XYZ file of C-alpha atoms in Angstrom:
232
model
C 14.359 -6.612 27.759
C 14.085 -3.105 26.334
C 16.932 -1.053 24.894
C 16.207 2.613 24.238
C 17.410 4.811 21.420
C 16.617 8.364 22.473
C 15.837 10.942 19.805
C 18.599 13.292 20.957
C 21.242 10.567 20.727
C 20.694 9.900 17.009
C 23.108 10.888 14.290
C 22.322 13.915 12.177
C 22.857 15.172 8.633
C 22.010 18.804 7.875
C 22.118 20.570 4.506
C 20.418 23.678 3.114
C 17.213 21.706 2.506
C 17.517 18.530 4.621
C 17.505 17.815 8.349
C 17.871 14.041 8.801
C 18.130 12.118 12.077
C 19.619 8.611 11.958
C 18.585 5.954 14.493
C 21.328 3.688 13.098
C 24.689 4.262 11.418
C 24.127 5.870 8.025
C 26.271 7.580 5.419
C 28.963 9.597 7.294
C 27.421 8.885 10.712
C 28.936 5.791 12.298
C 28.186 4.284 15.707
C 29.288 0.650 16.176
C 26.702 0.288 18.960
C 23.883 1.124 16.546
C 24.386 -0.669 13.234
C 20.753 -1.749 13.034
C 18.481 -4.140 14.880
C 17.889 -7.650 13.549
C 17.002 -7.210 9.824
C 16.189 -3.518 10.357
C 19.131 -1.512 9.002
C 18.010 2.140 8.659
C 15.428 4.441 10.190
C 15.960 8.021 9.061
C 13.593 10.780 10.098
C 13.844 13.315 7.280
C 12.543 16.864 7.219
C 12.848 18.280 3.704
C 12.346 21.953 2.990
C 10.197 23.157 0.117
C 11.909 22.445 -3.190
C 14.391 20.017 -1.609
C 15.429 17.054 -3.741
C 17.451 13.854 -3.533
C 18.877 13.632 -7.049
C 19.056 10.320 -8.925
C 21.082 7.752 -6.965
C 21.377 3.934 -6.842
C 20.491 1.228 -4.308
C 20.765 -2.537 -4.379
C 19.893 -5.573 -2.229
C 17.662 -3.705 0.225
C 13.948 -3.400 0.992
C 13.369 0.368 1.161
C 10.171 1.745 2.691
C 9.089 5.367 2.964
C 6.264 6.464 5.293
C 5.017 10.010 4.784
C 4.083 11.878 7.971
C 3.482 15.396 6.600
C 3.564 17.024 3.182
C 3.931 15.412 -0.233
C 6.776 13.293 -1.655
C 7.433 13.190 -5.400
C 9.038 9.926 -6.537
C 10.535 8.606 -9.785
C 12.630 5.483 -10.361
C 14.236 3.321 -13.016
C 11.353 0.804 -13.008
C 9.219 3.543 -14.578
C 7.268 4.231 -11.387
C 6.494 7.839 -10.585
C 3.961 9.678 -8.478
C 3.263 11.719 -5.349
C 2.789 10.236 -1.889
C 1.046 11.902 1.051
C 0.359 11.052 4.723
C -0.978 7.531 5.043
C 0.923 6.416 1.929
C 3.646 3.760 2.139
C 6.184 3.279 -0.630
C 8.261 0.102 -0.951
C 11.125 -0.527 -3.322
C 12.894 -3.858 -3.597
C 16.264 -2.605 -4.822
C 17.481 -6.113 -5.667
C 20.008 -6.208 -8.508
C 19.918 -2.421 -8.683
C 17.496 0.493 -8.865
C 17.937 4.226 -9.428
C 15.506 6.746 -8.007
C 14.930 10.385 -7.226
C 12.826 11.844 -4.404
C 11.742 15.424 -3.830
C 9.449 17.623 -1.815
C 6.529 18.033 -4.203
C 5.890 21.541 -2.834
C 8.183 24.521 -3.422
C 7.217 26.008 -0.046
C 5.612 23.494 2.339
C 7.743 21.194 4.532
C 7.931 17.428 4.020
C 8.351 15.035 6.970
C 8.911 11.321 6.446
C 10.515 8.166 7.770
C 12.823 6.235 5.468
C 13.341 2.603 6.434
C 15.753 -0.013 5.106
C 15.352 -3.729 5.794
C 17.819 -6.398 4.716
C 16.113 -8.792 2.258
C 16.072 -12.534 2.878
C 17.887 -13.102 -0.411
C 20.132 -11.091 -2.700
C 19.853 -10.293 -6.414
C 16.055 -10.040 -6.521
C 14.403 -8.343 -9.476
C 13.858 -4.623 -8.753
C 10.251 -3.873 -7.831
C 8.148 -0.878 -6.762
C 4.899 -0.882 -4.767
C 2.817 1.682 -2.915
C -0.299 1.557 -0.787
C -2.606 3.889 1.079
C -3.657 3.208 4.678
C -6.360 5.675 5.760
C -6.351 7.210 9.202
C -9.489 5.327 10.222
C -7.680 2.014 9.623
C -4.924 3.133 12.027
C -6.891 5.072 14.643
C -6.503 3.362 18.041
C -5.566 0.093 16.380
C -2.539 -1.513 14.763
C -2.730 -1.632 10.979
C -0.475 -3.962 8.989
C 1.483 -2.006 6.373
C 3.978 -4.598 5.083
C 4.558 -8.311 5.564
C 6.114 -11.353 3.842
C 2.570 -12.748 3.563
C 0.613 -9.553 2.865
C -3.069 -9.311 3.666
C -5.630 -6.541 3.869
C -3.748 -4.356 1.407
C -0.345 -4.644 3.106
C 2.697 -4.455 0.828
C 4.924 -7.532 0.305
C 8.323 -7.753 2.019
C 11.188 -10.069 1.101
C 12.013 -10.671 4.761
C 10.455 -12.335 7.817
C 9.422 -8.928 9.136
C 6.154 -7.071 9.604
C 5.538 -3.340 9.787
C 2.502 -2.051 11.689
C 1.282 1.498 12.366
C -1.162 3.145 14.743
C -2.399 6.622 15.619
C -3.443 6.654 19.262
C -5.612 9.059 21.181
C -4.619 9.787 24.806
C -4.920 6.787 27.165
C -5.725 4.367 24.354
C -3.863 1.044 24.387
C -2.816 -1.387 21.658
C -1.082 -4.712 22.215
C 0.882 -6.901 19.820
C 1.929 -10.470 20.759
C 5.465 -11.604 19.989
C 5.993 -15.250 19.068
C 8.928 -17.047 20.741
C 12.183 -15.903 19.177
C 10.660 -12.752 17.687
C 11.770 -9.198 18.459
C 10.227 -5.753 18.064
C 11.298 -2.221 17.342
C 8.955 0.661 18.236
C 9.465 4.063 16.620
C 7.571 6.988 18.106
C 6.792 9.259 15.156
C 4.908 11.846 17.205
C 3.459 12.432 20.660
C 4.359 10.254 23.625
C 3.671 6.639 24.552
C 4.529 4.096 27.191
C 5.934 0.813 25.808
C 5.902 -2.070 28.297
C 6.198 0.514 31.058
C 8.911 2.644 29.427
C 8.102 6.135 28.177
C 8.968 7.187 24.611
C 8.756 10.686 23.177
C 8.632 11.666 19.499
C 11.759 10.443 17.726
C 12.596 7.821 20.350
C 12.985 4.168 19.425
C 12.950 0.996 21.518
C 14.292 -2.487 20.786
C 12.425 -5.306 22.535
C 13.679 -8.876 22.962
C 12.525 -11.739 25.176
C 9.132 -10.090 25.677
C 5.870 -12.031 25.171
C 4.053 -8.965 23.856
C 4.344 -5.258 23.140
C 1.874 -3.089 25.054
C 1.667 0.536 23.924
C -0.262 3.186 25.869
C -0.656 6.725 24.512
C 0.314 9.362 27.062
C -0.928 11.980 24.592
C -1.926 11.916 20.925
C 0.719 9.789 19.215
C 1.713 8.004 16.022
C 3.904 4.900 16.206
C 5.449 2.296 13.936
C 5.951 -1.267 15.189
C 8.356 -3.704 13.531
C 7.946 -7.432 14.305
C 11.318 -8.997 13.461
C 12.899 -12.438 13.337
């Protein structure tokens, strides 16, 4: 079974420097039909103008991942972590008992494009923690690359949840397949291009929730980047 979340149906927040599209209910956007999927709570596609900044703000009891698609993201948080992330970089914060952070476009002129992802942790009141990793294009070209997992391997970042995050950049007509164990579910987010997921076409910004499927088969209709979440 596949349930589609089309890009044009998402919620939206627009300010002078931010254009954010919300796959699930977020902030002032509320849709009771889209409160998340399994442990996946937020997928925001953010486009941040040069000089744009999220000022210091708190989070707690959430696994927060940021995947940079274009540009450079400047980060600072209350654990003492700070730095700049670029395409191929994944950032993960375990907000736990509470964390403050600030994020900004590191460039005063160039655009920044990213996906911000929230996943409910398997337990509350964890110690706040910050991690980041780099996953080069060659590790993701025409193959699925594991970015985060509860049992990390190959450089993947640790998650406090029975969830895995995979990524791939696919050339036209290339195919990747991911098996789903009984009782597991998947969410596919098309970051760019166009793909066919188990026979259903997705364009950039579209998402698809899969349940009761033995596997996820993704075919690139043109050059595409996708994220795949394997969820309990």
